[in-house]
Coordinates of C-alpha atoms in Angstrom, one line a residue:
Chain A
X1 CA 7.3 81.5 -92.9
X2 CA 5.2 78.9 -94.9
X3 CA 3.3 76.6 -93.3
X4 CA 3.0 73.9 -95.3
X5 CA 5.5 72.1 -97.3
X6 CA 6.4 69.1 -99.6
X7 CA 9.1 67.2 -99.1
X8 CA 10.4 64.5 -101.8
X9 CA 12.8 63.2 -99.5
X10 CA 12.8 61.9 -95.8
X11 CA 13.0 65.3 -93.5
X12 CA 13.6 65.8 -89.8
X13 CA 10.8 66.8 -87.5
X14 CA 12.9 68.1 -84.8
X15 CA 14.5 71.2 -87.2
X16 CA 10.4 71.8 -87.9
X17 CA 9.6 72.1 -84.3
X18 CA 12.3 74.5 -83.2
X19 CA 10.8 76.9 -85.4
X20 CA 7.5 76.8 -83.7
X21 CA 8.6 77.4 -80.2
X22 CA 7.2 80.5 -78.8
X23 CA 7.7 82.4 -75.7
X24 CA 3.8 82.3 -75.5
X25 CA 3.0 78.7 -76.2
X26 CA 1.9 76.3 -72.9
X27 CA 1.0 73.2 -75.5
X28 CA 2.7 71.7 -78.6
X29 CA 0.9 69.2 -80.4
X30 CA 2.0 67.0 -83.1
X31 CA 0.6 64.4 -85.3
X32 CA 2.9 61.9 -87.5
X33 CA 1.3 60.1 -90.5
X34 CA 3.5 56.8 -91.1
X35 CA 3.1 54.0 -93.4
X36 CA 1.7 50.9 -92.0
X37 CA 2.2 47.3 -93.1
X38 CA -1.6 47.1 -94.5
X39 CA -4.7 48.2 -96.2
X40 CA -8.0 46.4 -96.0
X41 CA -6.4 43.5 -95.1
X42 CA -3.5 43.3 -98.2
X43 CA 0.0 44.0 -96.6
X44 CA 2.1 46.6 -97.6
X45 CA 5.4 46.8 -98.7
X46 CA 5.6 50.6 -99.2
X47 CA 4.1 53.5 -101.1
X48 CA 4.3 56.1 -103.3
X49 CA 2.7 59.7 -103.0
X50 CA 1.8 62.2 -106.0
X51 CA 0.8 65.6 -105.4
X52 CA -0.4 68.0 -107.7
X53 CA 2.5 70.4 -106.4
X54 CA 1.3 73.5 -107.5
X55 CA -2.6 73.5 -105.8
X56 CA -1.2 70.9 -103.1
X57 CA 0.9 73.7 -101.8
X58 CA -1.5 76.3 -102.2
X59 CA -4.5 74.8 -100.9
X60 CA -2.1 73.0 -97.5
X61 CA -0.8 76.4 -97.0
X62 CA -4.5 77.8 -96.8
X63 CA -5.6 74.7 -94.8
X64 CA -2.7 75.6 -92.0
X65 CA -4.0 79.4 -91.9
X66 CA -7.4 78.1 -91.6
X67 CA -6.3 76.1 -88.4
X68 CA -4.6 79.0 -87.3
X69 CA -7.4 81.7 -87.5
X70 CA -10.2 78.9 -86.5
X71 CA -8.3 78.0 -82.9
X72 CA -6.2 80.7 -82.4
X73 CA -2.9 79.0 -82.3
X74 CA 0.6 80.8 -82.5
X75 CA 2.1 78.8 -84.9
X76 CA 1.6 75.9 -87.2
X77 CA 3.2 73.7 -89.6
X78 CA 2.3 70.5 -91.9
X79 CA 5.0 68.7 -94.0
X80 CA 4.0 66.1 -96.5
X81 CA 6.6 63.5 -98.3
X82 CA 5.9 62.9 -101.8
X83 CA 7.8 60.1 -103.3
X84 CA 8.6 56.1 -102.2
X85 CA 8.1 55.4 -98.5
X86 CA 8.6 52.1 -96.9
X87 CA 6.5 50.7 -94.4
X88 CA 7.0 52.7 -91.2
X89 CA 8.7 56.1 -92.7
X90 CA 7.0 59.4 -92.0
X91 CA 4.1 60.6 -94.3
X92 CA 3.5 63.3 -93.0
X93 CA 4.4 65.8 -90.0
X94 CA 1.9 68.3 -88.0
X95 CA 3.1 70.3 -85.3
X96 CA 0.7 73.7 -83.2
X97 CA 2.1 75.3 -80.5
X98 CA -0.5 77.3 -78.8
X99 CA -1.2 78.9 -75.6
X100 CA -3.3 76.5 -74.2
X101 CA -3.5 72.3 -75.1
X102 CA -7.1 72.3 -76.3
X103 CA -6.5 74.7 -78.9
X104 CA -3.4 72.9 -80.0
X105 CA -5.0 69.3 -80.3
X106 CA -8.1 71.0 -82.1
X107 CA -5.9 72.8 -84.9
X108 CA -3.7 69.6 -85.0
X109 CA -6.9 67.5 -85.8
X110 CA -8.1 69.9 -88.3
X111 CA -5.1 70.1 -90.5
X112 CA -4.8 66.3 -90.5
X113 CA -8.1 65.7 -91.7
X114 CA -8.8 69.3 -94.1
X115 CA -5.5 68.0 -95.6
X116 CA -7.0 64.2 -96.1
X117 CA -9.9 65.5 -97.4
X118 CA -9.0 68.4 -99.5
X119 CA -5.4 68.0 -101.1
X120 CA -4.5 66.5 -104.6
X121 CA -2.5 63.8 -103.1
X122 CA -2.5 60.1 -104.7
X123 CA -1.1 57.3 -103.0
X124 CA 0.1 54.1 -105.0
X125 CA 0.5 51.4 -102.5
X126 CA 3.2 48.5 -103.3
X127 CA 1.8 45.1 -101.9
X128 CA 3.8 41.9 -100.9
X129 CA 2.6 40.2 -103.4
X130 CA 4.2 42.5 -105.8
X131 CA 0.9 43.8 -107.2
X132 CA 0.3 48.0 -107.0
X133 CA -2.8 50.1 -106.7
X134 CA -3.5 53.7 -106.5
X135 CA -5.8 54.2 -103.6
X136 CA -8.7 56.5 -104.2
X137 CA -7.7 59.9 -103.8
X138 CA -8.4 61.1 -100.4
X139 CA -9.5 64.3 -101.4
X140 CA -12.8 63.2 -103.7
X141 CA -16.4 62.3 -101.9
X142 CA -16.0 59.0 -102.1
X143 CA -12.7 58.0 -100.4
X144 CA -13.8 60.5 -98.4
X145 CA -17.2 58.7 -97.4
X146 CA -15.2 55.4 -97.6
X147 CA -12.8 56.5 -94.7
X148 CA -15.8 57.5 -92.4
X149 CA -17.8 54.3 -93.1
X150 CA -14.1 52.5 -92.4
X151 CA -13.5 54.6 -89.5
X152 CA -16.7 55.0 -87.3
X153 CA -18.6 51.8 -88.3
X154 CA -15.9 49.0 -88.5
X155 CA -13.0 50.4 -86.8
X156 CA -14.3 48.7 -83.2
X157 CA -14.9 45.4 -84.5
X158 CA -15.2 44.5 -80.1
X159 CA -18.0 46.9 -79.9
X160 CA -20.1 45.8 -82.9
X161 CA -19.9 42.0 -82.1
X162 CA -20.4 42.9 -78.2
X163 CA -23.8 45.0 -78.9
X164 CA -26.8 42.8 -80.2
X165 CA -29.7 45.4 -81.2
X166 CA -33.3 44.9 -79.9
X167 CA -35.6 45.8 -82.0
X168 CA -38.5 44.0 -80.6
X169 CA -40.3 47.1 -79.6
X170 CA -41.1 47.7 -83.3
X171 CA -40.9 44.1 -84.5
X172 CA -43.5 43.3 -81.9
X173 CA -45.9 45.5 -84.5
X174 CA -47.9 43.4 -87.0
X175 CA -47.2 45.3 -89.8
X176 CA -43.1 45.0 -88.9
X177 CA -42.2 41.7 -87.8
X178 CA -38.9 40.2 -88.4
X179 CA -39.2 40.2 -92.0
X180 CA -39.9 44.2 -91.8
X181 CA -36.6 44.2 -89.7
X182 CA -34.6 42.6 -92.1
X183 CA -35.8 45.2 -94.4
X184 CA -34.5 48.2 -92.6
X185 CA -31.2 46.1 -92.3
X186 CA -30.6 45.8 -96.2
X187 CA -31.8 49.7 -96.4
X188 CA -29.6 51.9 -97.6
X189 CA -30.8 55.9 -96.9
X190 CA -29.6 59.4 -98.0
X191 CA -30.0 62.0 -95.3
X192 CA -29.1 65.3 -96.9
X193 CA -28.5 67.9 -94.1
X194 CA -27.8 67.1 -90.9
X195 CA -29.5 69.8 -88.5
X196 CA -32.9 70.4 -87.2
X197 CA -34.3 68.0 -89.3
X198 CA -31.5 65.7 -89.9
X199 CA -30.8 65.1 -86.3
X200 CA -34.1 63.2 -85.8
X201 CA -34.5 61.5 -89.2
X202 CA -30.6 60.3 -88.1
X203 CA -31.2 59.1 -84.4
X204 CA -34.6 57.3 -85.4
X205 CA -33.4 56.1 -88.6
X206 CA -30.5 54.6 -86.5
X207 CA -32.1 53.2 -84.0
X208 CA -34.4 51.4 -85.9
X209 CA -31.7 49.6 -87.6
X210 CA -31.7 50.8 -91.3
X211 CA -28.6 49.2 -92.4
X212 CA -26.5 52.0 -94.2
X213 CA -26.9 55.9 -93.7
X214 CA -25.5 58.1 -95.6
X215 CA -24.9 61.7 -94.5
X216 CA -24.6 64.8 -96.3
X217 CA -23.4 68.3 -94.7
X218 CA -20.9 70.8 -95.5
X219 CA -21.1 72.4 -92.2
X220 CA -19.8 73.0 -88.9
X221 CA -21.1 73.0 -85.9
X222 CA -22.3 76.3 -84.5
X223 CA -23.5 77.4 -81.3
X224 CA -26.6 78.6 -82.9
X225 CA -27.5 75.4 -83.9
X226 CA -27.5 73.6 -80.4
X227 CA -31.5 74.9 -79.8
X228 CA -32.8 72.5 -82.3
X229 CA -29.9 69.9 -83.5
X230 CA -29.9 67.2 -80.7
X231 CA -27.6 65.1 -82.0
X232 CA -24.7 67.8 -80.9
X233 CA -23.0 68.6 -77.8
X234 CA -21.4 72.6 -76.6
X235 CA -18.1 71.0 -77.0
X236 CA -18.3 70.2 -80.5
X237 CA -18.8 73.3 -81.6
X238 CA -16.4 74.1 -84.8
X239 CA -16.6 70.5 -85.9
X240 CA -17.8 69.1 -89.0
X241 CA -21.5 67.9 -88.3
X242 CA -21.1 65.1 -90.8
X243 CA -18.4 63.6 -88.3
X244 CA -20.0 64.3 -84.8
X245 CA -23.3 62.8 -86.4
X246 CA -21.6 59.5 -87.6
X247 CA -19.8 59.5 -84.4
X248 CA -23.0 59.5 -82.5
X249 CA -24.4 56.9 -84.6
X250 CA -21.4 54.7 -84.1
X251 CA -22.5 55.3 -80.3
X252 CA -26.3 54.5 -80.6
X253 CA -26.1 51.7 -83.1
X254 CA -22.8 50.5 -83.7
X255 CA -24.7 48.0 -86.5
X256 CA -25.2 51.0 -88.8
X257 CA -22.5 52.0 -91.4
X258 CA -22.3 55.4 -92.0
X259 CA -21.1 57.0 -95.0
X260 CA -20.2 60.6 -94.8
X261 CA -20.4 63.4 -97.0
X262 CA -18.5 66.6 -96.4
X263 CA -19.5 68.6 -99.3
X264 CA -23.0 69.2 -100.5
X265 CA -24.1 67.6 -103.3
X266 CA -24.2 69.5 -106.7
X267 CA -25.5 69.2 -110.3
X268 CA -22.4 67.0 -111.3
X269 CA -23.1 64.1 -108.8
X270 CA -26.3 64.5 -107.6
X271 CA -28.1 61.8 -109.6
X272 CA -24.7 59.4 -109.5
X273 CA -25.2 59.4 -105.5
X274 CA -28.7 59.0 -105.7
X275 CA -28.7 55.8 -107.4
X276 CA -26.6 54.6 -104.8
X277 CA -29.2 54.8 -102.2
X278 CA -32.9 53.1 -101.7
X279 CA -34.1 56.3 -100.3
X280 CA -33.5 60.3 -100.0
X281 CA -34.5 62.4 -97.3
X282 CA -34.2 66.2 -97.9
X283 CA -33.1 67.6 -94.6
X284 CA -31.7 71.0 -95.7
X285 CA -32.8 74.8 -95.0
X286 CA -31.9 75.3 -98.8
X287 CA -34.2 75.7 -101.5
X288 CA -31.9 75.0 -104.0
X289 CA -31.0 71.6 -102.4
X290 CA -34.5 70.9 -102.4
X291 CA -35.2 71.6 -106.0
X292 CA -31.7 69.7 -106.9
X293 CA -33.2 66.5 -104.7
X294 CA -36.5 66.5 -106.7
X295 CA -35.0 66.7 -110.1
X296 CA -32.4 63.4 -109.2
X297 CA -35.1 61.9 -107.4
X298 CA -37.2 62.0 -110.1
X299 CA -34.6 61.2 -113.0
X300 CA -33.1 58.3 -110.9
X301 CA -37.0 56.5 -109.6
X302 CA -35.5 57.7 -106.0
X303 CA -38.3 58.0 -103.4
X304 CA -37.8 61.4 -101.4
X305 CA -38.9 63.0 -98.3
X306 CA -38.9 66.9 -98.6
X307 CA -39.8 68.9 -94.9
X308 CA -39.4 72.0 -94.6
X309 CA -40.1 74.9 -91.6
X310 CA -41.0 78.2 -91.4
X311 CA -40.8 79.7 -87.6
X312 CA -43.9 77.9 -86.0
X313 CA -45.2 75.7 -89.3
X314 CA -44.0 73.5 -91.6
X315 CA -44.3 71.6 -94.7
X316 CA -44.1 67.9 -95.9
X317 CA -44.1 66.3 -99.0
X318 CA -43.6 62.5 -100.0
X319 CA -42.1 62.5 -103.7
X320 CA -42.3 58.6 -104.6
X321 CA -40.7 59.2 -108.0
X322 CA -43.2 56.7 -109.8
X323 CA -44.4 57.3 -113.0
X324 CA -47.7 59.8 -112.9
X325 CA -46.4 60.3 -108.9
X326 CA -46.6 64.4 -108.8
X327 CA -43.5 66.1 -107.5
X328 CA -42.1 69.3 -106.0
X329 CA -42.2 71.2 -109.2
X330 CA -45.9 70.0 -109.5
X331 CA -46.4 72.7 -106.4
X332 CA -44.3 75.3 -107.4
X333 CA -42.7 74.3 -110.8
X334 CA -39.8 77.2 -110.5
X335 CA -37.2 77.1 -107.5
X336 CA -38.0 80.5 -105.8
X337 CA -35.3 83.3 -105.8
X338 CA -33.0 83.3 -103.1
X339 CA -34.2 85.1 -99.9
X340 CA -38.1 84.5 -100.9
X341 CA -38.6 81.4 -99.0
X342 CA -37.0 82.5 -95.5
X343 CA -34.7 80.5 -93.8
X344 CA -34.1 79.7 -90.0
X345 CA -31.0 82.4 -89.8
X346 CA -33.3 85.1 -91.2
X347 CA -37.1 84.5 -89.7
X348 CA -36.0 82.6 -86.7
X349 CA -37.7 78.7 -85.8
X350 CA -38.8 77.2 -82.5
X351 CA -36.5 74.2 -82.1
X352 CA -38.9 71.4 -81.6
X353 CA -40.9 72.6 -84.8
X354 CA -38.0 71.4 -86.6
X355 CA -38.1 68.3 -84.4
X356 CA -41.5 67.6 -85.2
X357 CA -41.3 67.6 -89.0
X358 CA -38.0 65.6 -88.8
X359 CA -39.9 63.2 -86.5
X360 CA -42.6 63.1 -89.4
X361 CA -39.9 62.3 -91.9
X362 CA -38.4 59.7 -90.3
X363 CA -41.8 58.1 -89.7
X364 CA -42.7 58.2 -93.5
X365 CA -39.2 56.7 -94.6
X366 CA -40.0 54.0 -92.3
X367 CA -43.5 53.7 -93.4
X368 CA -42.0 53.8 -96.9
X369 CA -39.0 51.1 -96.4
X370 CA -41.6 48.8 -94.1
X371 CA -44.4 49.0 -96.8
X372 CA -46.7 50.4 -94.5
X373 CA -50.3 51.1 -95.3
X374 CA -50.3 54.8 -96.5
X375 CA -52.7 57.0 -98.4
X376 CA -52.6 56.1 -102.2
X377 CA -52.9 59.6 -103.2
X378 CA -50.1 62.5 -102.9
X379 CA -50.6 65.1 -100.7
X380 CA -49.1 68.4 -99.1
X381 CA -49.1 68.0 -95.4
X382 CA -49.1 71.6 -94.0
X383 CA -48.4 71.8 -89.9
X384 CA -49.1 74.7 -87.8
X385 CA -47.6 74.3 -84.2
X386 CA -49.1 77.2 -83.2
X387 CA -52.7 76.2 -83.8
X388 CA -51.9 72.5 -83.2
X389 CA -53.6 72.1 -86.5
X390 CA -52.7 70.1 -89.8
X391 CA -54.4 70.4 -93.2
X392 CA -53.8 67.5 -96.0
X393 CA -54.2 68.7 -99.6
X394 CA -53.9 66.1 -102.2
X395 CA -51.9 67.0 -105.1
X396 CA -53.6 66.6 -108.5
X397 CA -51.0 65.3 -111.3
X398 CA -52.8 66.6 -113.9
X399 CA -52.3 70.2 -112.9
X400 CA -48.4 69.9 -112.5
X401 CA -45.6 68.7 -114.5
X402 CA -47.8 67.0 -116.7
X403 CA -48.6 70.7 -118.3
X404 CA -44.8 71.0 -119.2
X405 CA -43.9 67.8 -120.6
X406 CA -43.9 65.9 -117.3
X407 CA -41.6 65.4 -114.1
X408 CA -38.8 63.6 -116.1
X409 CA -38.7 65.9 -118.7
X410 CA -38.6 69.1 -116.6
X411 CA -36.3 67.2 -113.9
X412 CA -34.1 66.3 -116.9
X413 CA -34.2 70.2 -117.9
X414 CA -33.9 71.6 -114.7
X415 CA -30.6 69.2 -114.0
X416 CA -29.1 70.1 -117.1
X417 CA -29.4 73.9 -116.7
X418 CA -28.1 73.5 -112.8
X419 CA -24.7 71.5 -114.5
X420 CA -24.0 74.0 -117.1
X421 CA -24.1 77.1 -114.2
X422 CA -21.7 74.9 -112.2
X423 CA -19.4 74.6 -114.8
X424 CA -16.7 76.9 -114.3
X425 CA -14.2 76.9 -117.4
X426 CA -16.5 76.5 -120.6
X427 CA -14.7 76.4 -123.8
X428 CA -16.0 77.9 -127.2
X429 CA -15.2 77.8 -130.4
X430 CA -15.6 81.4 -131.2
X431 CA -16.0 84.3 -128.8
X432 CA -19.1 84.8 -130.5
X433 CA -20.9 81.9 -129.9
X434 CA -20.2 82.9 -126.5
X435 CA -21.8 85.9 -126.9
X436 CA -24.9 84.0 -128.8
X437 CA -25.3 81.5 -125.9
X438 CA -26.2 84.6 -123.6
X439 CA -22.7 85.5 -121.8
X440 CA -21.5 89.0 -121.3
X441 CA -17.7 88.8 -121.8
X442 CA -15.6 90.5 -119.4
X443 CA -11.7 91.2 -120.2
X444 CA -9.8 90.7 -117.1
X445 CA -6.1 91.6 -119.1
X446 CA -4.1 94.4 -118.4
X447 CA -5.0 97.3 -120.5
X448 CA -1.7 97.3 -122.5
X449 CA -2.9 93.3 -123.5
X450 CA -5.8 94.6 -124.5
X451 CA -4.2 97.6 -126.7
X452 CA -1.8 94.6 -128.5
X453 CA -4.6 92.3 -129.0
X454 CA -8.1 93.7 -128.5
X455 CA -10.9 91.2 -128.7
X456 CA -12.7 90.7 -132.2
X457 CA -16.3 91.0 -130.3
X458 CA -17.9 93.7 -127.6
X459 CA -16.2 93.1 -124.2
X460 CA -16.0 94.8 -120.9
X461 CA -12.4 95.4 -119.2
X462 CA -12.0 94.8 -115.7
X463 CA -8.3 93.9 -115.0
X464 CA -7.7 90.9 -112.9
X465 CA -6.1 92.9 -109.9
X466 CA -9.8 94.8 -109.4
X467 CA -11.9 91.8 -109.9
X468 CA -12.4 91.6 -106.0
X469 CA -13.2 94.5 -105.3
X470 CA -15.6 95.4 -108.0
X471 CA -16.9 92.0 -108.3
X472 CA -20.5 93.6 -107.4
X473 CA -20.4 94.8 -111.0
X474 CA -20.6 91.0 -112.1
X475 CA -23.4 89.9 -110.0
X476 CA -26.1 90.0 -113.3
X477 CA -26.6 87.7 -116.0
X478 CA -24.0 85.1 -117.2
X479 CA -20.5 86.0 -117.3
X480 CA -17.8 84.9 -118.7
X481 CA -14.4 86.0 -118.1
X482 CA -11.2 86.2 -120.5
X483 CA -7.6 86.8 -120.4
X484 CA -4.7 85.4 -122.4
X485 CA -4.3 82.1 -121.2
X486 CA -7.4 81.0 -118.6
X487 CA -5.0 81.1 -115.9
X488 CA -6.2 84.8 -114.3
X489 CA -9.9 84.5 -115.5
X490 CA -9.9 80.8 -113.8
X491 CA -8.7 82.2 -110.5
X492 CA -10.8 84.9 -110.5
X493 CA -13.9 82.7 -111.6
X494 CA -13.2 80.3 -109.0
X495 CA -12.7 82.4 -106.3
X496 CA -16.0 84.6 -106.9
X497 CA -17.8 81.3 -106.8
X498 CA -16.6 80.4 -103.5
X499 CA -18.4 83.7 -102.6
X500 CA -21.7 82.4 -104.1
X501 CA -21.7 84.1 -107.5
X502 CA -22.7 80.9 -109.5
X503 CA -23.1 82.7 -112.7
X504 CA -19.5 83.4 -113.2
X505 CA -17.4 81.5 -115.7
X506 CA -13.9 81.5 -117.3
X507 CA -13.0 81.2 -121.0
X508 CA -11.2 77.7 -121.1
X509 CA -7.4 78.3 -122.3
X510 CA -7.7 81.8 -123.1
X511 CA -7.8 83.8 -126.2
X512 CA -4.9 81.4 -127.0
X513 CA -7.7 78.5 -127.5
X514 CA -9.9 81.0 -129.7
X515 CA -10.1 79.5 -133.3
X516 CA -10.6 83.3 -134.6
X517 CA -7.7 84.3 -132.7
X518 CA -4.8 81.7 -133.8
X519 CA -4.7 83.6 -137.4
X520 CA -3.8 86.7 -135.2
X521 CA -1.1 85.3 -133.0
X522 CA 2.5 85.4 -134.8
X523 CA 3.5 81.6 -135.4
X524 CA 0.3 80.0 -135.1
X525 CA -1.2 80.0 -138.7
X526 CA -0.6 76.7 -139.7
X527 CA -3.3 75.8 -137.1
X528 CA -5.7 78.3 -138.8
X529 CA -9.4 76.8 -138.8
X530 CA -11.7 78.6 -141.1
Chain B
X1 CA -70.1 90.1 -102.6
X2 CA -68.6 86.8 -101.0
X3 CA -68.0 86.1 -97.8
X4 CA -64.7 83.8 -97.5
X5 CA -62.3 82.4 -94.6
X6 CA -58.5 82.6 -95.4
X7 CA -56.1 80.9 -94.0
X8 CA -52.1 82.2 -94.3
X9 CA -49.0 80.2 -94.0
X10 CA -45.4 81.3 -93.2
X11 CA -44.4 84.6 -94.5
X12 CA -48.1 85.7 -95.3
X13 CA -49.2 84.9 -91.9
X14 CA -46.5 87.1 -90.7
X15 CA -47.2 89.7 -93.3
X16 CA -50.8 89.6 -92.4
X17 CA -50.6 89.6 -89.0
X18 CA -53.0 87.1 -88.4
X19 CA -53.1 83.2 -89.7
X20 CA -57.0 83.5 -89.8
X21 CA -59.5 85.7 -91.2
X22 CA -63.1 86.6 -92.7
X23 CA -63.4 88.9 -95.8
X24 CA -66.2 89.8 -97.9
X25 CA -65.1 90.5 -100.8
X26 CA -66.4 92.0 -104.6
X27 CA -63.1 89.7 -106.2
X28 CA -64.4 87.9 -109.2
X29 CA -61.5 85.2 -108.9
X30 CA -59.0 84.1 -106.6
X31 CA -56.4 85.6 -108.7
X32 CA -58.5 89.2 -107.8
X33 CA -58.5 88.4 -104.0
X34 CA -55.0 88.0 -103.5
X35 CA -54.1 91.0 -105.5
X36 CA -56.4 92.8 -103.0
X37 CA -54.8 91.2 -100.3
X38 CA -51.5 91.9 -101.4
X39 CA -52.4 95.6 -101.2
X40 CA -54.5 95.2 -97.7
X41 CA -51.4 93.5 -95.9
X42 CA -48.4 94.5 -98.2
X43 CA -47.3 91.2 -99.4
X44 CA -44.2 90.5 -100.9
X45 CA -44.7 87.6 -103.0
X46 CA -46.3 87.6 -105.9
X47 CA -49.4 84.7 -106.8
X48 CA -47.2 82.9 -109.0
X49 CA -44.8 82.5 -106.3
X50 CA -47.9 80.3 -104.2
X51 CA -49.7 77.8 -104.0
X52 CA -53.6 78.3 -103.3
X53 CA -56.0 75.7 -102.3
X54 CA -60.2 75.9 -101.6
X55 CA -61.6 74.0 -99.5
X56 CA -58.8 71.4 -98.8
X57 CA -58.1 71.3 -102.5
X58 CA -55.8 73.1 -104.6
X59 CA -57.1 74.8 -107.3
X60 CA -56.2 77.0 -110.0
X61 CA -56.3 81.0 -110.1
X62 CA -58.8 81.6 -112.3
X63 CA -61.1 79.8 -110.0
X64 CA -64.3 81.9 -109.0
X65 CA -65.0 82.4 -104.8
X66 CA -68.0 80.8 -103.6
X67 CA -69.8 81.7 -100.5
X68 CA -68.3 80.8 -97.5
X69 CA -65.2 79.1 -99.1
X70 CA -61.8 78.7 -96.9
X71 CA -58.8 79.7 -99.1
X72 CA -55.4 78.7 -98.1
X73 CA -52.3 80.7 -99.8
X74 CA -48.9 78.4 -99.4
X75 CA -45.5 79.9 -100.2
X76 CA -42.9 77.6 -100.4
X77 CA -40.5 77.5 -97.0
X78 CA -36.7 76.5 -96.9
X79 CA -36.2 76.1 -93.3
X80 CA -34.7 73.2 -91.7

């Protein structure tokens, strides 16, 4: 039986409920989403859901299957409405049956959160005043971010007004004072990574009263995180870290507005997101993210605080992103190949070491936001906690990116390259252009299709059905998958990219879109362009 | 021959099995010194992946060794 369905008419949950009954079930949990009569202060008369059906069904099915596996529940189903709905109508129904109540509750929560975040379903609200508006897609970053900002920061107005933060211990510092506190309240800080470094950063900045904190993390809490990620509890395992961190911050200082991004930033959106913040703190264990953040910081002029840890040691660098100031690439121009730099998973790490470096990042952030005195030169700080030593190495900007055209030029080039690598579907006028651009062509059509219409340029044959099994053969270089229409190649490229193979692309529109192919296709001769 | 003090960080410390050592060497430049150490300790990283600092200042790899220099090799690290 399918686990996810869409319905354009009102449906009866009682029927769905019976399909989930199982002799082994001791708990049954449902969630119903209803149309309410207002949104953000506007009176709503009704609404209309529009889905990209094919994709919504596939992704919805995937979400429910994930919940079944993740929580080991016995049966689950989700039904989502499309079309016109009135206030009070049932918009989404989720039912989960499981041996015990806990996994039923968790799976139910997982399904509704993921559905809202990932499914291509759009909502058009009809207001009582006759106006209508499409509400931002719930599956994009922004809407997701907004939802959480709303949920965690403003859902409890009573708590917010009842709690008056007391910052007296820091305002007593002569360099801080009430004026400094006002600067913090107005500040918008983005923290990338809510792990070992991110936990102390978030806790200290929330405690200090930074007005808006953005949190980026796509991971769910794992038991192996708890020795160093101090915001979380043992019963949080399996939950999204951004949601856990947002809840923790709301509990710590309800006056802080939290914005969450439940997927890593990428070359396509990093600069746009950075531009919304005054300061960014990079706290991931991912070298690619460090370079991406460096480039976005330099291009948008957003100060960036970098730290990283290896076992008992750490490095700290503040990139002020001002003209003439050195950046990460001034030290190490190229992103090291994966595996070179080590990670907490591979190399191990002592929990408090990331705590120390994270606390240092929070300190640097507050120094920048408050304009506290800091050295005028720029340096890489090395911290060795086995020896109890620190070493401050001044960075000479004259020996850095300036030798390669300057930080901005280097960052622009690197970001453009990362964007290029990120694009899945690539359009080419001719297949020869793809080869000239350095792509290896891999034809995923069946052999009889290839015999009927061979490609006019050199290519490898790897039929669609065998791609997953033979993915290892495509690990090297830039690969362009080709099929008749772009559908099979696009599907394969996306599934390989999910496995981390970002070198795989798909020819947009397939062979049918090729100028050189049109004169070979019967009936398309009129489209021929020389 | 020049006697220098070497400090290692991160993977290099692990591979050398020590964070600090003294060495008397005939290497003419930092690059030659690092190549010598790669053979001695089996360092997996090449010099282009590293930064080097002499007496608490970043330096280029062509620099000649001075008696009593303290030399630090710094790989990029990513943990967090």
